[in-house]
């Protein structure tokens, strides 16, 4: 005989099963790398309670869940939702390796990585979006988790469109088009939080 609390959990899980099945079926129609736009958290499993996501990991859906975390990040950029961006990162921070940083030529690679807080990352995104208020994110190849057992890296080949039309950090806009593109790899932990980012990209005028 199940206890009252256990029975409540079972009933709650049963209520979410149709949702999980529907989301899985929707994602099976189109492979992640063929997605051209970020997926909203309301349309994937990352929008469900933590318990459901943990069950998904146990059921072998870890790669899909990690891809959806990265979709959530890009969707936050695309919709200028800074709290959503911050929520994607581990509370203790994430290591950022910008391969194209101009400073990299003077710093050994193993010293380039820097642990920064989610709030710092959110603020940097806010400053960039203030300079490019019409910025939209699109994919050449959407977020795709690497092959192989225990490969928790998700890569995305993205590009951004927009205009340098806003004032940010005291830099006057010149109306130039935003034509930045690059590939970013995200290390997503078992807690479905981004722990590390490796960026290769072109530059904007801002």
mmCIF file with all atom_site columns, N, CA and C in Angstrom, residues 92-129:
data_model
loop_
_atom_site.group_PDB
_atom_site.id
_atom_site.type_symbol
_atom_site.label_atom_id
_atom_site.label_alt_id
_atom_site.label_comp_id
_atom_site.label_asym_id
_atom_site.label_entity_id
_atom_site.label_seq_id
_atom_site.pdbx_PDB_ins_code
_atom_site.Cartn_x
_atom_site.Cartn_y
_atom_site.Cartn_z
_atom_site.occupancy
_atom_site.B_iso_or_equiv
_atom_site.pdbx_formal_charge
_atom_site.auth_seq_id
_atom_site.auth_comp_id
_atom_site.auth_asym_id
_atom_site.auth_atom_id
_atom_site.pdbx_PDB_model_num
ATOM 1   N N  . UNK A 1 92  ? 27.198 28.970 -9.177  1.00 0.00 ? 92  UNK A N  1
ATOM 2   C CA . UNK A 1 92  ? 28.577 29.301 -8.806  1.00 0.00 ? 92  UNK A CA 1
ATOM 3   C C  . UNK A 1 92  ? 29.338 29.977 -9.938  1.00 0.00 ? 92  UNK A C  1
ATOM 4   N N  . UNK A 1 93  ? 28.760 29.996 -11.122 1.00 0.00 ? 93  UNK A N  1
ATOM 5   C CA . UNK A 1 93  ? 29.417 30.626 -12.257 1.00 0.00 ? 93  UNK A CA 1
ATOM 6   C C  . UNK A 1 93  ? 29.789 29.628 -13.338 1.00 0.00 ? 93  UNK A C  1
ATOM 7   N N  . UNK A 1 94  ? 30.328 30.148 -14.423 1.00 0.00 ? 94  UNK A N  1
ATOM 8   C CA . UNK A 1 94  ? 30.741 29.319 -15.555 1.00 0.00 ? 94  UNK A CA 1
ATOM 9   C C  . UNK A 1 94  ? 32.096 29.805 -16.058 1.00 0.00 ? 94  UNK A C  1
ATOM 10  N N  . UNK A 1 95  ? 32.860 28.884 -16.619 1.00 0.00 ? 95  UNK A N  1
ATOM 11  C CA . UNK A 1 95  ? 34.163 29.225 -17.196 1.00 0.00 ? 95  UNK A CA 1
ATOM 12  C C  . UNK A 1 95  ? 33.938 29.647 -18.649 1.00 0.00 ? 95  UNK A C  1
ATOM 13  N N  . UNK A 1 96  ? 34.478 30.800 -19.022 1.00 0.00 ? 96  UNK A N  1
ATOM 14  C CA . UNK A 1 96  ? 34.315 31.333 -20.372 1.00 0.00 ? 96  UNK A CA 1
ATOM 15  C C  . UNK A 1 96  ? 35.674 31.323 -21.071 1.00 0.00 ? 96  UNK A C  1
ATOM 16  N N  . UNK A 1 97  ? 35.733 30.675 -22.223 1.00 0.00 ? 97  UNK A N  1
ATOM 17  C CA . UNK A 1 97  ? 36.943 30.687 -23.053 1.00 0.00 ? 97  UNK A CA 1
ATOM 18  C C  . UNK A 1 97  ? 36.554 31.271 -24.406 1.00 0.00 ? 97  UNK A C  1
ATOM 19  N N  . UNK A 1 98  ? 36.921 32.528 -24.642 1.00 0.00 ? 98  UNK A N  1
ATOM 20  C CA . UNK A 1 98  ? 36.646 33.187 -25.914 1.00 0.00 ? 98  UNK A CA 1
ATOM 21  C C  . UNK A 1 98  ? 37.903 33.059 -26.769 1.00 0.00 ? 98  UNK A C  1
ATOM 22  N N  . UNK A 1 99  ? 37.888 32.098 -27.684 1.00 0.00 ? 99  UNK A N  1
ATOM 23  C CA . UNK A 1 99  ? 39.070 31.796 -28.489 1.00 0.00 ? 99  UNK A CA 1
ATOM 24  C C  . UNK A 1 99  ? 39.489 33.000 -29.332 1.00 0.00 ? 99  UNK A C  1
ATOM 25  N N  . UNK A 1 100 ? 38.529 33.840 -29.697 1.00 0.00 ? 100 UNK A N  1
ATOM 26  C CA . UNK A 1 100 ? 38.811 34.972 -30.571 1.00 0.00 ? 100 UNK A CA 1
ATOM 27  C C  . UNK A 1 100 ? 39.116 36.255 -29.821 1.00 0.00 ? 100 UNK A C  1
ATOM 28  N N  . UNK A 1 101 ? 39.181 36.180 -28.497 1.00 0.00 ? 101 UNK A N  1
ATOM 29  C CA . UNK A 1 101 ? 39.501 37.381 -27.729 1.00 0.00 ? 101 UNK A CA 1
ATOM 30  C C  . UNK A 1 101 ? 40.878 37.904 -28.124 1.00 0.00 ? 101 UNK A C  1
ATOM 31  N N  . UNK A 1 102 ? 40.964 39.211 -28.320 1.00 0.00 ? 102 UNK A N  1
ATOM 32  C CA . UNK A 1 102 ? 42.241 39.798 -28.736 1.00 0.00 ? 102 UNK A CA 1
ATOM 33  C C  . UNK A 1 102 ? 43.326 39.562 -27.690 1.00 0.00 ? 102 UNK A C  1
ATOM 34  N N  . UNK A 1 103 ? 42.923 39.405 -26.430 1.00 0.00 ? 103 UNK A N  1
ATOM 35  C CA . UNK A 1 103 ? 43.893 39.215 -25.353 1.00 0.00 ? 103 UNK A CA 1
ATOM 36  C C  . UNK A 1 103 ? 44.518 37.827 -25.401 1.00 0.00 ? 103 UNK A C  1
ATOM 37  N N  . UNK A 1 104 ? 43.898 36.897 -26.130 1.00 0.00 ? 104 UNK A N  1
ATOM 38  C CA . UNK A 1 104 ? 44.384 35.524 -26.114 1.00 0.00 ? 104 UNK A CA 1
ATOM 39  C C  . UNK A 1 104 ? 45.800 35.394 -26.669 1.00 0.00 ? 104 UNK A C  1
ATOM 40  N N  . UNK A 1 105 ? 46.196 36.288 -27.547 1.00 0.00 ? 105 UNK A N  1
ATOM 41  C CA . UNK A 1 105 ? 47.530 36.180 -28.144 1.00 0.00 ? 105 UNK A CA 1
ATOM 42  C C  . UNK A 1 105 ? 48.621 36.439 -27.101 1.00 0.00 ? 105 UNK A C  1
ATOM 43  N N  . UNK A 1 106 ? 48.253 37.069 -25.988 1.00 0.00 ? 106 UNK A N  1
ATOM 44  C CA . UNK A 1 106 ? 49.235 37.386 -24.949 1.00 0.00 ? 106 UNK A CA 1
ATOM 45  C C  . UNK A 1 106 ? 49.104 36.492 -23.719 1.00 0.00 ? 106 UNK A C  1
ATOM 46  N N  . UNK A 1 107 ? 48.103 35.603 -23.730 1.00 0.00 ? 107 UNK A N  1
ATOM 47  C CA . UNK A 1 107 ? 47.837 34.778 -22.555 1.00 0.00 ? 107 UNK A CA 1
ATOM 48  C C  . UNK A 1 107 ? 47.824 33.305 -22.956 1.00 0.00 ? 107 UNK A C  1
ATOM 49  N N  . UNK A 1 108 ? 48.560 32.446 -22.234 1.00 0.00 ? 108 UNK A N  1
ATOM 50  C CA . UNK A 1 108 ? 48.511 31.015 -22.537 1.00 0.00 ? 108 UNK A CA 1
ATOM 51  C C  . UNK A 1 108 ? 47.081 30.496 -22.479 1.00 0.00 ? 108 UNK A C  1
ATOM 52  N N  . UNK A 1 109 ? 46.767 29.530 -23.335 1.00 0.00 ? 109 UNK A N  1
ATOM 53  C CA . UNK A 1 109 ? 45.391 29.044 -23.434 1.00 0.00 ? 109 UNK A CA 1
ATOM 54  C C  . UNK A 1 109 ? 44.858 28.550 -22.095 1.00 0.00 ? 109 UNK A C  1
ATOM 55  N N  . UNK A 1 110 ? 45.707 27.858 -21.321 1.00 0.00 ? 110 UNK A N  1
ATOM 56  C CA . UNK A 1 110 ? 45.208 27.285 -20.067 1.00 0.00 ? 110 UNK A CA 1
ATOM 57  C C  . UNK A 1 110 ? 44.906 28.356 -19.021 1.00 0.00 ? 110 UNK A C  1
ATOM 58  N N  . UNK A 1 111 ? 45.241 29.624 -19.327 1.00 0.00 ? 111 UNK A N  1
ATOM 59  C CA . UNK A 1 111 ? 44.922 30.711 -18.401 1.00 0.00 ? 111 UNK A CA 1
ATOM 60  C C  . UNK A 1 111 ? 43.798 31.614 -18.920 1.00 0.00 ? 111 UNK A C  1
ATOM 61  N N  . UNK A 1 112 ? 43.296 31.293 -20.115 1.00 0.00 ? 112 UNK A N  1
ATOM 62  C CA . UNK A 1 112 ? 42.256 32.126 -20.703 1.00 0.00 ? 112 UNK A CA 1
ATOM 63  C C  . UNK A 1 112 ? 40.926 31.928 -19.992 1.00 0.00 ? 112 UNK A C  1
ATOM 64  N N  . UNK A 1 113 ? 40.634 30.686 -19.591 1.00 0.00 ? 113 UNK A N  1
ATOM 65  C CA . UNK A 1 113 ? 39.361 30.398 -18.945 1.00 0.00 ? 113 UNK A CA 1
ATOM 66  C C  . UNK A 1 113 ? 39.187 31.203 -17.668 1.00 0.00 ? 113 UNK A C  1
ATOM 67  N N  . UNK A 1 114 ? 38.007 31.776 -17.514 1.00 0.00 ? 114 UNK A N  1
ATOM 68  C CA . UNK A 1 114 ? 37.749 32.627 -16.352 1.00 0.00 ? 114 UNK A CA 1
ATOM 69  C C  . UNK A 1 114 ? 36.366 32.290 -15.805 1.00 0.00 ? 114 UNK A C  1
ATOM 70  N N  . UNK A 1 115 ? 36.315 32.017 -14.497 1.00 0.00 ? 115 UNK A N  1
ATOM 71  C CA . UNK A 1 115 ? 35.040 31.724 -13.855 1.00 0.00 ? 115 UNK A CA 1
ATOM 72  C C  . UNK A 1 115 ? 34.321 33.037 -13.583 1.00 0.00 ? 115 UNK A C  1
ATOM 73  N N  . UNK A 1 116 ? 33.150 33.195 -14.182 1.00 0.00 ? 116 UNK A N  1
ATOM 74  C CA . UNK A 1 116 ? 32.385 34.422 -13.996 1.00 0.00 ? 116 UNK A CA 1
ATOM 75  C C  . UNK A 1 116 ? 30.982 34.068 -13.518 1.00 0.00 ? 116 UNK A C  1
ATOM 76  N N  . UNK A 1 117 ? 30.351 34.987 -12.834 1.00 0.00 ? 117 UNK A N  1
ATOM 77  C CA . UNK A 1 117 ? 29.038 34.734 -12.256 1.00 0.00 ? 117 UNK A CA 1
ATOM 78  C C  . UNK A 1 117 ? 27.938 34.792 -13.316 1.00 0.00 ? 117 UNK A C  1
ATOM 79  N N  . UNK A 1 118 ? 26.816 34.124 -13.075 1.00 0.00 ? 118 UNK A N  1
ATOM 80  C CA . UNK A 1 118 ? 25.683 34.221 -14.006 1.00 0.00 ? 118 UNK A CA 1
ATOM 81  C C  . UNK A 1 118 ? 25.216 35.660 -14.172 1.00 0.00 ? 118 UNK A C  1
ATOM 82  N N  . UNK A 1 119 ? 25.262 36.433 -13.097 1.00 0.00 ? 119 UNK A N  1
ATOM 83  C CA . UNK A 1 119 ? 24.818 37.820 -13.165 1.00 0.00 ? 119 UNK A CA 1
ATOM 84  C C  . UNK A 1 119 ? 25.722 38.648 -14.084 1.00 0.00 ? 119 UNK A C  1
ATOM 85  N N  . UNK A 1 120 ? 27.035 38.374 -14.038 1.00 0.00 ? 120 UNK A N  1
ATOM 86  C CA . UNK A 1 120 ? 27.963 39.067 -14.927 1.00 0.00 ? 120 UNK A CA 1
ATOM 87  C C  . UNK A 1 120 ? 27.646 38.740 -16.379 1.00 0.00 ? 120 UNK A C  1
ATOM 88  N N  . UNK A 1 121 ? 27.392 37.449 -16.648 1.00 0.00 ? 121 UNK A N  1
ATOM 89  C CA . UNK A 1 121 ? 27.072 37.038 -18.010 1.00 0.00 ? 121 UNK A CA 1
ATOM 90  C C  . UNK A 1 121 ? 25.773 37.684 -18.484 1.00 0.00 ? 121 UNK A C  1
ATOM 91  N N  . UNK A 1 122 ? 24.800 37.754 -17.595 1.00 0.00 ? 122 UNK A N  1
ATOM 92  C CA . UNK A 1 122 ? 23.542 38.395 -17.946 1.00 0.00 ? 122 UNK A CA 1
ATOM 93  C C  . UNK A 1 122 ? 23.729 39.868 -18.254 1.00 0.00 ? 122 UNK A C  1
ATOM 94  N N  . UNK A 1 123 ? 24.572 40.534 -17.461 1.00 0.00 ? 123 UNK A N  1
ATOM 95  C CA . UNK A 1 123 ? 24.809 41.963 -17.674 1.00 0.00 ? 123 UNK A CA 1
ATOM 96  C C  . UNK A 1 123 ? 25.530 42.210 -18.992 1.00 0.00 ? 123 UNK A C  1
ATOM 97  N N  . UNK A 1 124 ? 26.475 41.347 -19.341 1.00 0.00 ? 124 UNK A N  1
ATOM 98  C CA . UNK A 1 124 ? 27.171 41.485 -20.617 1.00 0.00 ? 124 UNK A CA 1
ATOM 99  C C  . UNK A 1 124 ? 26.194 41.340 -21.780 1.00 0.00 ? 124 UNK A C  1
ATOM 100 N N  . UNK A 1 125 ? 25.277 40.387 -21.659 1.00 0.00 ? 125 UNK A N  1
ATOM 101 C CA . UNK A 1 125 ? 24.254 40.215 -22.691 1.00 0.00 ? 125 UNK A CA 1
ATOM 102 C C  . UNK A 1 125 ? 23.366 41.452 -22.767 1.00 0.00 ? 125 UNK A C  1
ATOM 103 N N  . UNK A 1 126 ? 23.026 42.010 -21.606 1.00 0.00 ? 126 UNK A N  1
ATOM 104 C CA . UNK A 1 126 ? 22.180 43.201 -21.574 1.00 0.00 ? 126 UNK A CA 1
ATOM 105 C C  . UNK A 1 126 ? 22.868 44.363 -22.311 1.00 0.00 ? 126 UNK A C  1
ATOM 106 N N  . UNK A 1 127 ? 24.177 44.530 -22.071 1.00 0.00 ? 127 UNK A N  1
ATOM 107 C CA . UNK A 1 127 ? 24.909 45.613 -22.711 1.00 0.00 ? 127 UNK A CA 1
ATOM 108 C C  . UNK A 1 127 ? 24.956 45.417 -24.230 1.00 0.00 ? 127 UNK A C  1
ATOM 109 N N  . UNK A 1 128 ? 25.183 44.179 -24.652 1.00 0.00 ? 128 UNK A N  1
ATOM 110 C CA . UNK A 1 128 ? 25.228 43.881 -26.087 1.00 0.00 ? 128 UNK A CA 1
ATOM 111 C C  . UNK A 1 128 ? 23.866 44.143 -26.737 1.00 0.00 ? 128 UNK A C  1
ATOM 112 N N  . UNK A 1 129 ? 22.799 43.712 -26.075 1.00 0.00 ? 129 UNK A N  1
ATOM 113 C CA . UNK A 1 129 ? 21.458 43.885 -26.626 1.00 0.00 ? 129 UNK A CA 1
ATOM 114 C C  . UNK A 1 129 ? 21.019 45.342 -26.602 1.00 0.00 ? 129 UNK A C  1
#
